[in-house]
PDB file of C-alpha atoms in Angstrom:
ATOM      1  CA  MET A   3      28.349  75.804 176.790  1.00 58.00           C
ATOM      2  CA  ALA A   4      29.696  75.540 173.247  1.00 70.00           C
ATOM      3  CA  GLU A   5      32.113  72.772 172.351  1.00 91.00           C
ATOM      4  CA  LEU A   6      35.488  73.842 173.708  1.00 97.00           C
ATOM      5  CA  ALA A   7      38.268  74.829 171.300  1.00 98.00           C
ATOM      6  CA  GLN A   8      41.965  74.097 171.755  1.00 97.00           C
ATOM      7  CA  PHE A   9      44.340  76.957 172.452  1.00 98.00           C
ATOM      8  CA  ALA A  10      48.024  77.488 173.109  1.00 98.00           C
ATOM      9  CA  LYS A  11      49.288  80.326 175.314  1.00 98.00           C
ATOM     10  CA  MET A  12      52.452  81.578 173.639  1.00 97.00           C
ATOM     11  CA  ASN A  13      54.558  84.698 173.305  1.00 96.00           C
ATOM     12  CA  GLY A  14      56.723  86.379 170.702  1.00 94.00           C
ATOM     13  CA  LEU A  15      59.465  88.289 172.533  1.00 93.00           C
ATOM     14  CA  GLY A  16      57.035  88.905 175.376  1.00 91.00           C
ATOM     15  CA  ASN A  17      54.127  89.896 173.114  1.00 91.00           C
ATOM     16  CA  GLU A  18      51.500  87.718 174.837  1.00 96.00           C
ATOM     17  CA  ILE A  19      49.574  85.612 172.336  1.00 97.00           C
ATOM     18  CA  ILE A  20      46.761  83.061 172.424  1.00 98.00           C
ATOM     19  CA  VAL A  21      46.697  80.796 169.365  1.00 98.00           C
ATOM     20  CA  ALA A  22      43.133  79.458 169.115  1.00 98.00           C
ATOM     21  CA  ASP A  23      42.331  76.452 166.919  1.00 98.00           C
ATOM     22  CA  MET A  24      39.000  77.266 165.278  1.00 98.00           C
ATOM     23  CA  ARG A  25      39.450  74.886 162.335  1.00 98.00           C
ATOM     24  CA  GLY A  26      36.418  72.810 161.429  1.00 97.00           C
ATOM     25  CA  ARG A  27      34.089  75.147 163.327  1.00 97.00           C
ATOM     26  CA  ALA A  28      31.449  77.615 162.178  1.00 95.00           C
ATOM     27  CA  ASP A  29      31.715  79.907 165.214  1.00 97.00           C
ATOM     28  CA  ARG A  30      34.190  82.687 166.022  1.00 97.00           C
ATOM     29  CA  VAL A  31      35.940  83.979 169.114  1.00 98.00           C
ATOM     30  CA  LEU A  32      33.545  86.602 170.451  1.00 97.00           C
ATOM     31  CA  PRO A  33      34.651  89.938 171.953  1.00 97.00           C
ATOM     32  CA  ALA A  34      33.218  88.917 175.346  1.00 97.00           C
ATOM     33  CA  ALA A  35      35.433  85.827 175.378  1.00 98.00           C
ATOM     34  CA  ALA A  36      38.498  87.898 174.503  1.00 98.00           C
ATOM     35  CA  VAL A  37      37.820  90.396 177.292  1.00 98.00           C
ATOM     36  CA  ALA A  38      37.291  87.573 179.819  1.00 98.00           C
ATOM     37  CA  LEU A  39      40.519  85.799 178.843  1.00 98.00           C
ATOM     38  CA  ALA A  40      42.470  89.074 178.965  1.00 97.00           C
ATOM     39  CA  ALA A  41      41.169  89.740 182.485  1.00 97.00           C
ATOM     40  CA  ASP A  42      42.525  86.432 183.834  1.00 97.00           C
ATOM     41  CA  PRO A  43      46.222  86.743 184.822  1.00 97.00           C
ATOM     42  CA  ALA A  44      46.903  83.217 183.555  1.00 97.00           C
ATOM     43  CA  THR A  45      45.573  83.904 180.061  1.00 97.00           C
ATOM     44  CA  ARG A  46      46.306  87.633 179.774  1.00 96.00           C
ATOM     45  CA  PHE A  47      47.190  88.384 176.163  1.00 96.00           C
ATOM     46  CA  ASP A  48      47.845  91.143 173.675  1.00 94.00           C
ATOM     47  CA  GLN A  49      46.284  89.333 170.694  1.00 95.00           C
ATOM     48  CA  ILE A  50      44.314  86.175 169.991  1.00 98.00           C
ATOM     49  CA  MET A  51      45.298  84.523 166.710  1.00 98.00           C
ATOM     50  CA  ALA A  52      42.247  82.445 165.723  1.00 98.00           C
ATOM     51  CA  ILE A  53      43.116  79.864 163.045  1.00 98.00           C
ATOM     52  CA  HIS A  54      40.164  79.109 160.744  1.00 98.00           C
ATOM     53  CA  ASP A  55      39.781  76.932 157.666  1.00 98.00           C
ATOM     54  CA  PRO A  56      41.036  78.649 154.493  1.00 98.00           C
ATOM     55  CA  LYS A  57      38.763  80.956 152.527  1.00 96.00           C
ATOM     56  CA  ALA A  58      40.950  82.008 149.584  1.00 95.00           C
ATOM     57  CA  PRO A  59      42.343  79.509 147.070  1.00 96.00           C
ATOM     58  CA  GLY A  60      46.068  78.908 147.483  1.00 96.00           C
ATOM     59  CA  THR A  61      46.094  79.695 151.207  1.00 98.00           C
ATOM     60  CA  ASP A  62      46.507  77.231 154.071  1.00 98.00           C
ATOM     61  CA  TYR A  63      44.463  78.986 156.759  1.00 98.00           C
ATOM     62  CA  TYR A  64      42.487  82.128 157.491  1.00 98.00           C
ATOM     63  CA  VAL A  65      43.675  83.899 160.654  1.00 98.00           C
ATOM     64  CA  GLU A  66      41.436  86.290 162.566  1.00 97.00           C
ATOM     65  CA  ILE A  67      43.206  88.600 165.019  1.00 96.00           C
ATOM     66  CA  ILE A  68      41.471  89.884 168.158  1.00 97.00           C
ATOM     67  CA  ASN A  69      42.868  92.485 170.565  1.00 94.00           C
ATOM     68  CA  SER A  70      42.596  92.223 174.347  1.00 95.00           C
ATOM     69  CA  ASP A  71      39.774  94.788 174.366  1.00 95.00           C
ATOM     70  CA  GLY A  72      37.742  92.606 171.985  1.00 96.00           C
ATOM     71  CA  SER A  73      38.351  94.777 168.919  1.00 95.00           C
ATOM     72  CA  MET A  74      39.685  93.338 165.668  1.00 94.00           C
ATOM     73  CA  ALA A  75      43.253  93.832 164.468  1.00 90.00           C
ATOM     74  CA  GLN A  76      44.485  93.686 160.887  1.00 87.00           C
ATOM     75  CA  ALA A  77      48.076  92.609 161.544  1.00 84.00           C
ATOM     76  CA  CYS A  78      50.219  91.039 164.267  1.00 88.00           C
ATOM     77  CA  GLY A  79      53.681  89.889 163.260  1.00 90.00           C
ATOM     78  CA  ASN A  80      54.646  88.380 166.605  1.00 92.00           C
ATOM     79  CA  GLY A  81      51.364  86.506 166.700  1.00 95.00           C
ATOM     80  CA  MET A  82      51.934  85.103 163.207  1.00 96.00           C
ATOM     81  CA  ARG A  83      55.280  83.685 164.360  1.00 96.00           C
ATOM     82  CA  CYS A  84      53.461  81.917 167.189  1.00 97.00           C
ATOM     83  CA  VAL A  85      50.917  80.531 164.712  1.00 98.00           C
ATOM     84  CA  VAL A  86      53.725  79.214 162.512  1.00 97.00           C
ATOM     85  CA  GLN A  87      55.508  77.532 165.415  1.00 97.00           C
ATOM     86  CA  ALA A  88      52.281  75.879 166.616  1.00 97.00           C
ATOM     87  CA  LEU A  89      51.331  74.641 163.136  1.00 97.00           C
ATOM     88  CA  SER A  90      54.866  73.528 162.334  1.00 96.00           C
ATOM     89  CA  ALA A  91      54.983  71.400 165.484  1.00 95.00           C
ATOM     90  CA  GLU A  92      51.632  69.826 164.545  1.00 95.00           C
ATOM     91  CA  THR A  93      52.161  69.296 160.804  1.00 94.00           C
ATOM     92  CA  GLU A  94      55.986  69.075 160.514  1.00 92.00           C
ATOM     93  CA  ARG A  95      55.734  71.639 157.713  1.00 96.00           C
ATOM     94  CA  SER A  96      57.936  74.718 157.732  1.00 97.00           C
ATOM     95  CA  ARG A  97      56.185  77.005 155.212  1.00 98.00           C
ATOM     96  CA  PHE A  98      52.643  78.380 155.281  1.00 98.00           C
ATOM     97  CA  THR A  99      50.481  80.881 153.422  1.00 98.00           C
ATOM     98  CA  PHE A 100      47.903  82.718 155.521  1.00 97.00           C
ATOM     99  CA  GLU A 101      45.016  85.009 154.717  1.00 96.00           C
ATOM    100  CA  THR A 102      44.239  87.871 157.129  1.00 94.00           C
ATOM    101  CA  VAL A 103      42.107  90.993 156.934  1.00 91.00           C
ATOM    102  CA  ALA A 104      45.267  92.815 155.825  1.00 86.00           C
ATOM    103  CA  GLY A 105      45.898  90.381 152.958  1.00 90.00           C
ATOM    104  CA  VAL A 106      47.792  87.184 152.158  1.00 93.00           C
ATOM    105  CA  LEU A 107      51.181  86.598 153.754  1.00 93.00           C
ATOM    106  CA  ASP A 108      53.827  83.880 153.687  1.00 96.00           C
ATOM    107  CA  ALA A 109      55.764  82.611 156.677  1.00 97.00           C
ATOM    108  CA  GLU A 110      58.537  80.098 157.289  1.00 97.00           C
ATOM    109  CA  GLU A 111      60.178  78.436 160.278  1.00 97.00           C
ATOM    110  CA  HIS A 112      63.950  78.074 159.844  1.00 97.00           C
ATOM    111  CA  THR A 113      66.113  75.198 161.046  1.00 96.00           C
ATOM    112  CA  ASP A 114      67.434  77.362 163.906  1.00 96.00           C
ATOM    113  CA  GLY A 115      63.879  77.826 165.217  1.00 95.00           C
ATOM    114  CA  LEU A 116      63.568  81.462 164.185  1.00 97.00           C
ATOM    115  CA  ILE A 117      60.525  82.342 162.110  1.00 98.00           C
ATOM    116  CA  SER A 118      60.251  84.789 159.209  1.00 98.00           C
ATOM    117  CA  VAL A 119      56.963  86.427 158.277  1.00 97.00           C
ATOM    118  CA  ASP A 120      56.453  88.385 155.066  1.00 96.00           C
ATOM    119  CA  MET A 121      54.387  91.292 156.356  1.00 94.00           C
ATOM    120  CA  GLY A 122      53.620  92.579 152.865  1.00 94.00           C
ATOM    121  CA  ARG A 123      54.112  96.053 151.435  1.00 96.00           C
ATOM    122  CA  PRO A 124      53.930  99.229 153.528  1.00 97.00           C
ATOM    123  CA  ARG A 125      51.474 101.926 152.476  1.00 97.00           C
ATOM    124  CA  PHE A 126      52.299 105.605 152.761  1.00 98.00           C
ATOM    125  CA  GLY A 127      49.327 107.480 151.267  1.00 98.00           C
ATOM    126  CA  TRP A 128      47.421 109.533 153.842  1.00 98.00           C
ATOM    127  CA  GLN A 129      44.135 107.936 152.793  1.00 98.00           C
ATOM    128  CA  GLU A 130      45.612 104.430 152.973  1.00 97.00           C
ATOM    129  CA  ILE A 131      46.953 104.749 156.531  1.00 97.00           C
ATOM    130  CA  PRO A 132      44.370 106.405 157.054  1.00 98.00           C
ATOM    131  CA  LEU A 133      44.689 109.988 158.320  1.00 98.00           C
ATOM    132  CA  ALA A 134      41.840 112.440 158.880  1.00 98.00           C
ATOM    133  CA  GLU A 135      43.453 115.134 156.752  1.00 96.00           C
ATOM    134  CA  GLU A 136      45.698 115.263 153.707  1.00 97.00           C
ATOM    135  CA  PHE A 137      49.483 115.150 154.050  1.00 97.00           C
ATOM    136  CA  ARG A 138      51.430 114.877 150.814  1.00 96.00           C
ATOM    137  CA  ASP A 139      54.552 113.664 152.657  1.00 97.00           C
ATOM    138  CA  THR A 140      53.865 111.157 155.423  1.00 98.00           C
ATOM    139  CA  ARG A 141      57.527 110.851 156.368  1.00 98.00           C
ATOM    140  CA  MET A 142      56.667 113.620 158.834  1.00 97.00           C
ATOM    141  CA  ILE A 143      53.269 115.051 159.753  1.00 98.00           C
ATOM    142  CA  GLU A 144      52.179 117.891 162.017  1.00 95.00           C
ATOM    143  CA  LEU A 145      51.249 116.339 165.348  1.00 96.00           C
ATOM    144  CA  GLN A 146      52.681 116.967 168.780  1.00 93.00           C
ATOM    145  CA  VAL A 147      52.311 116.269 172.483  1.00 91.00           C
ATOM    146  CA  GLY A 148      52.951 119.046 174.986  1.00 88.00           C
ATOM    147  CA  PRO A 149      53.362 122.820 174.719  1.00 90.00           C
ATOM    148  CA  ILE A 150      53.582 124.325 171.228  1.00 88.00           C
ATOM    149  CA  ASP A 151      56.944 125.944 171.974  1.00 89.00           C
ATOM    150  CA  ALA A 152      58.405 122.900 173.746  1.00 89.00           C
ATOM    151  CA  PRO A 153      56.638 119.703 172.645  1.00 92.00           C
ATOM    152  CA  VAL A 154      57.491 116.423 174.367  1.00 91.00           C
ATOM    153  CA  LEU A 155      56.898 114.469 171.154  1.00 94.00           C
ATOM    154  CA  HIS A 156      56.342 115.843 167.672  1.00 95.00           C
ATOM    155  CA  SER A 157      56.424 115.300 163.895  1.00 96.00           C
ATOM    156  CA  PRO A 158      55.841 111.544 163.653  1.00 98.00           C
ATOM    157  CA  SER A 159      56.373 109.417 160.571  1.00 98.00           C
ATOM    158  CA  VAL A 160      53.178 107.583 159.680  1.00 98.00           C
ATOM    159  CA  VAL A 161      52.755 104.337 157.735  1.00 98.00           C
ATOM    160  CA  SER A 162      50.354 101.436 157.370  1.00 97.00           C
ATOM    161  CA  MET A 163      51.577  97.848 157.731  1.00 95.00           C
ATOM    162  CA  GLY A 164      47.992  96.690 157.241  1.00 91.00           C
ATOM    163  CA  ASN A 165      47.296  98.679 160.418  1.00 93.00           C
ATOM    164  CA  PRO A 166      48.052 102.357 161.169  1.00 97.00           C
ATOM    165  CA  HIS A 167      51.326 103.366 162.855  1.00 98.00           C
ATOM    166  CA  ALA A 168      52.736 106.662 164.082  1.00 98.00           C
ATOM    167  CA  VAL A 169      56.463 106.724 164.890  1.00 98.00           C
ATOM    168  CA  PHE A 170      57.859 109.519 167.072  1.00 98.00           C
ATOM    169  CA  TRP A 171      61.645 109.888 166.767  1.00 98.00           C
ATOM    170  CA  VAL A 172      63.588 110.765 169.931  1.00 97.00           C
ATOM    171  CA  ASP A 173      67.291 111.334 170.601  1.00 95.00           C
ATOM    172  CA  GLY A 174      67.498 109.604 173.975  1.00 94.00           C
ATOM    173  CA  ASP A 175      66.175 106.739 176.077  1.00 96.00           C
ATOM    174  CA  VAL A 176      62.736 105.588 174.882  1.00 97.00           C
ATOM    175  CA  ASN A 177      61.924 104.652 178.486  1.00 96.00           C
ATOM    176  CA  ALA A 178      62.197 108.297 179.543  1.00 96.00           C
ATOM    177  CA  TYR A 179      58.823 109.085 177.960  1.00 95.00           C
ATOM    178  CA  ASP A 180      55.508 108.449 179.708  1.00 94.00           C
ATOM    179  CA  LEU A 181      54.023 106.330 176.958  1.00 96.00           C
ATOM    180  CA  GLU A 182      51.408 104.925 179.317  1.00 95.00           C
ATOM    181  CA  ARG A 183      49.981 108.456 179.563  1.00 94.00           C
ATOM    182  CA  PHE A 184      50.577 109.654 175.986  1.00 94.00           C
ATOM    183  CA  GLY A 185      49.708 106.372 174.291  1.00 96.00           C
ATOM    184  CA  PRO A 186      45.923 106.335 174.843  1.00 96.00           C
ATOM    185  CA  LEU A 187      45.601 110.013 173.899  1.00 95.00           C
ATOM    186  CA  LEU A 188      47.515 109.534 170.657  1.00 97.00           C
ATOM    187  CA  GLU A 189      45.861 106.207 169.807  1.00 97.00           C
ATOM    188  CA  HIS A 190      42.485 107.976 169.877  1.00 97.00           C
ATOM    189  CA  HIS A 191      43.671 111.292 168.390  1.00 97.00           C
ATOM    190  CA  PRO A 192      41.240 112.708 165.779  1.00 97.00           C
ATOM    191  CA  MET A 193      44.071 112.484 163.224  1.00 98.00           C
ATOM    192  CA  PHE A 194      43.611 108.689 163.226  1.00 98.00           C
ATOM    193  CA  PRO A 195      40.028 107.738 162.279  1.00 98.00           C
ATOM    194  CA  GLU A 196      40.835 104.019 162.777  1.00 96.00           C
ATOM    195  CA  ARG A 197      43.019 104.733 165.836  1.00 97.00           C
ATOM    196  CA  ALA A 198      46.758 104.029 165.611  1.00 97.00           C
ATOM    197  CA  ASN A 199      49.683 102.153 167.105  1.00 97.00           C
ATOM    198  CA  ILE A 200      51.993 104.682 168.777  1.00 98.00           C
ATOM    199  CA  THR A 201      55.757 104.069 168.882  1.00 98.00           C
ATOM    200  CA  ILE A 202      58.680 105.978 170.361  1.00 98.00           C
ATOM    201  CA  ALA A 203      61.885 105.189 168.439  1.00 98.00           C
ATOM    202  CA  HIS A 204      65.570 105.936 169.014  1.00 98.00           C
ATOM    203  CA  VAL A 205      68.030 105.214 166.178  1.00 98.00           C
ATOM    204  CA  THR A 206      71.232 103.907 167.793  1.00 98.00           C
ATOM    205  CA  ALA A 207      73.162 102.991 164.611  1.00 98.00           C
ATOM    206  CA  ARG A 208      72.698 102.831 160.837  1.00 97.00           C
ATOM    207  CA  ASP A 209      71.328  99.326 161.338  1.00 98.00           C
ATOM    208  CA  ALA A 210      69.757  99.497 164.803  1.00 98.00           C
ATOM    209  CA  VAL A 211      66.696 101.099 166.408  1.00 98.00           C
ATOM    210  CA  THR A 212      65.276 100.779 169.927  1.00 98.00           C
ATOM    211  CA  ILE A 213      61.519 101.206 170.378  1.00 98.00           C
ATOM    212  CA  ARG A 214      58.578 101.125 172.779  1.00 98.00           C
ATOM    213  CA  THR A 215      55.012 100.778 171.525  1.00 97.00           C
ATOM    214  CA  TRP A 216      51.521 101.551 172.740  1.00 97.00           C
ATOM    215  CA  GLU A 217      49.519  99.010 170.768  1.00 94.00           C
ATOM    216  CA  ARG A 218      46.098  99.913 169.445  1.00 94.00           C
ATOM    217  CA  GLY A 219      43.492  97.920 171.367  1.00 90.00           C
ATOM    218  CA  ALA A 220      46.061  96.298 173.675  1.00 89.00           C
ATOM    219  CA  GLY A 221      48.095  99.045 175.373  1.00 92.00           C
ATOM    220  CA  LEU A 222      51.751  98.873 176.383  1.00 92.00           C
ATOM    221  CA  THR A 223      53.358  95.747 174.985  1.00 90.00           C
ATOM    222  CA  ARG A 224      56.752  94.103 175.264  1.00 91.00           C
ATOM    223  CA  ALA A 225      56.780  93.570 171.514  1.00 90.00           C
ATOM    224  CA  CYS A 226      54.755  94.678 168.498  1.00 91.00           C
ATOM    225  CA  GLY A 227      55.928  93.095 165.261  1.00 92.00           C
ATOM    226  CA  SER A 228      54.009  95.339 162.893  1.00 94.00           C
ATOM    227  CA  ALA A 229      55.351  98.388 164.785  1.00 96.00           C
ATOM    228  CA  ALA A 230      58.916  97.082 164.391  1.00 97.00           C
ATOM    229  CA  CYS A 231      58.271  96.777 160.648  1.00 97.00           C
ATOM    230  CA  ALA A 232      56.730 100.258 160.480  1.00 98.00           C
ATOM    231  CA  VAL A 233      59.719 101.739 162.325  1.00 98.00           C
ATOM    232  CA  ALA A 234      62.234  99.992 160.046  1.00 98.00           C
ATOM    233  CA  VAL A 235      60.463 101.246 156.931  1.00 98.00           C
ATOM    234  CA  ALA A 236      60.057 104.779 158.283  1.00 98.00           C
ATOM    235  CA  ALA A 237      63.698 104.895 159.408  1.00 98.00           C
ATOM    236  CA  ALA A 238      64.920 103.885 155.954  1.00 98.00           C
ATOM    237  CA  ARG A 239      62.449 106.205 154.244  1.00 98.00           C
ATOM    238  CA  THR A 240      63.697 109.196 156.261  1.00 98.00           C
ATOM    239  CA  GLY A 241      67.378 108.353 155.711  1.00 98.00           C
ATOM    240  CA  ARG A 242      68.018 107.386 159.325  1.00 98.00           C
ATOM    241  CA  THR A 243      69.022 103.782 158.516  1.00 98.00           C
ATOM    242  CA  GLY A 244      69.470 101.332 155.685  1.00 98.00           C
ATOM    243  CA  ARG A 245      66.813  98.820 154.622  1.00 98.00           C
ATOM    244  CA  GLN A 246      67.893  96.031 156.997  1.00 98.00           C
ATOM    245  CA  VAL A 247      67.889  96.803 160.713  1.00 98.00           C
ATOM    246  CA  THR A 248      67.710  95.196 164.122  1.00 98.00           C
ATOM    247  CA  VAL A 249      64.736  96.649 165.967  1.00 98.00           C
ATOM    248  CA  THR A 250      65.018  96.096 169.711  1.00 98.00           C
ATOM    249  CA  VAL A 251      61.708  96.012 171.570  1.00 96.00           C
ATOM    250  CA  PRO A 252      61.442  95.582 175.365  1.00 95.00           C
ATOM    251  CA  GLY A 253      61.235  91.812 174.831  1.00 94.00           C
ATOM    252  CA  GLY A 254      64.350  91.562 172.634  1.00 96.00           C
ATOM    253  CA  PRO A 255      65.599  92.010 169.052  1.00 97.00           C
ATOM    254  CA  LEU A 256      63.783  91.516 165.749  1.00 97.00           C
ATOM    255  CA  ASP A 257      65.483  91.475 162.351  1.00 98.00           C
ATOM    256  CA  ILE A 258      63.582  93.535 159.785  1.00 98.00           C
ATOM    257  CA  LEU A 259      64.397  93.570 156.058  1.00 98.00           C
ATOM    258  CA  TRP A 260      62.633  95.920 153.642  1.00 98.00           C
ATOM    259  CA  ARG A 261      63.306  94.027 150.432  1.00 98.00           C
ATOM    260  CA  GLY A 262      63.797  95.461 146.984  1.00 97.00           C
ATOM    261  CA  ASP A 263      60.352  94.156 145.946  1.00 97.00           C
ATOM    262  CA  ASP A 264      58.894  96.411 148.692  1.00 97.00           C
ATOM    263  CA  HIS A 265      57.913  93.510 150.978  1.00 97.00           C
ATOM    264  CA  VAL A 266      58.881  93.750 154.648  1.00 98.00           C
ATOM    265  CA  VAL A 267      60.176  90.530 156.225  1.00 98.00           C
ATOM    266  CA  MET A 268      60.368  90.163 160.004  1.00 97.00           C
ATOM    267  CA  THR A 269      62.427  87.411 161.652  1.00 98.00           C
ATOM    268  CA  GLY A 270      62.339  86.464 165.326  1.00 97.00           C
ATOM    269  CA  PRO A 271      61.465  83.762 167.884  1.00 97.00           C
ATOM    270  CA  ALA A 272      58.265  82.371 169.374  1.00 97.00           C
ATOM    271  CA  GLU A 273      57.767  80.547 172.666  1.00 96.00           C
ATOM    272  CA  TRP A 274      55.132  78.061 173.883  1.00 96.00           C
ATOM    273  CA  GLU A 275      53.896  78.449 177.483  1.00 97.00           C
ATOM    274  CA  PHE A 276      50.960  76.068 178.023  1.00 97.00           C
ATOM    275  CA  SER A 277      47.906  74.601 176.292  1.00 97.00           C
ATOM    276  CA  GLY A 278      44.244  74.394 177.184  1.00 97.00           C
ATOM    277  CA  ARG A 279      40.667  74.481 175.962  1.00 98.00           C
ATOM    278  CA  PHE A 280      38.234  77.398 176.002  1.00 98.00           C
ATOM    279  CA  ASP A 281      34.706  78.460 175.157  1.00 98.00           C
ATOM    280  CA  PRO A 282      34.903  80.921 172.219  1.00 98.00           C
ATOM    281  CA  ALA A 283      31.649  82.548 173.344  1.00 97.00           C
ATOM    282  CA  THR A 284      32.390  83.173 177.033  1.00 97.00           C
ATOM    283  CA  GLY A 285      36.151  82.778 177.521  1.00 97.00           C
ATOM    284  CA  GLU A 286      35.742  80.066 180.163  1.00 97.00           C
ATOM    285  CA  TRP A 287      38.810  77.859 179.953  1.00 98.00           C
ATOM    286  CA  GLU A 288      40.663  74.904 181.425  1.00 97.00           C
ATOM    287  CA  ARG A 289      44.337  74.032 181.369  1.00 96.00           C
ATOM    288  CA  GLU A 290      45.384  70.919 179.493  1.00 88.00           C
ATOM    289  CA  ARG A 291      47.010  68.364 181.763  1.00 72.00           C
ATOM    290  CA  GLU A 292      50.684  67.909 180.946  1.00 64.00           C
ATOM    291  CA  GLY A 293      51.239  64.574 179.215  1.00 48.00           C
ATOM    292  CA  ALA A 294      47.512  64.102 178.534  1.00 43.00           C
ATOM    293  CA  ALA A 295      46.683  62.137 175.410  1.00 39.00           C
TER     294      ALA A 295
END
């Protein structure tokens, strides 16, 4: 067995997260370990946020993001808030700069305990998202679920927040749609060569949107931070809202601001559940005794 690594089981508005401390190590969290941890009810997660030593100058840490099916993710806003809370408690710092596959991002824990993450700039070009065919205007593309003359969902807005998102706008309760059935089909639709996060969104006011998300590589989730950012941007871009909105996910509200410099800033909470140690190769784990030195 490899030397065990420390981890914290956390959540961001119900988005289940494992923060794995891989600093000072040469190994990585393997897909087999992720699948094993996800299969255990005690350590079930949506994403693993593996903190590694920094690679790029001017950054504090490199963060690798692994989905519950063992695949890699480019972005996870709720997970980044958990990383910030864990590191802030350890270091007594409040500001950090991280490198991820999606790029470099800044994050800060505020005095009230809420955490803001700069999720970077959205990308709208069909090749950047990416899509399998050209659409000049990605505020609405041709894609639907159900009969041609009476589709259940249709004409999503598409955007990349470092990962691909499709947002289907509905006029009523987002819970009235069978996302557990539609989600996998749309995630793997040929339109999305890198798969996609699928969100159903209902605008309830000029500054409020309610959503549910089928997360690429993780399935139904109580919160998806990058989806909340994608929805906020798409809502403003289509004239449905302004540039600052409260996006309510099943786990609670997130504040999203699409700043004038084009960066999207997400603010919300994070919560610690328990700590332990695990084998990054196999996923075998043990709970840390409360009060242990």
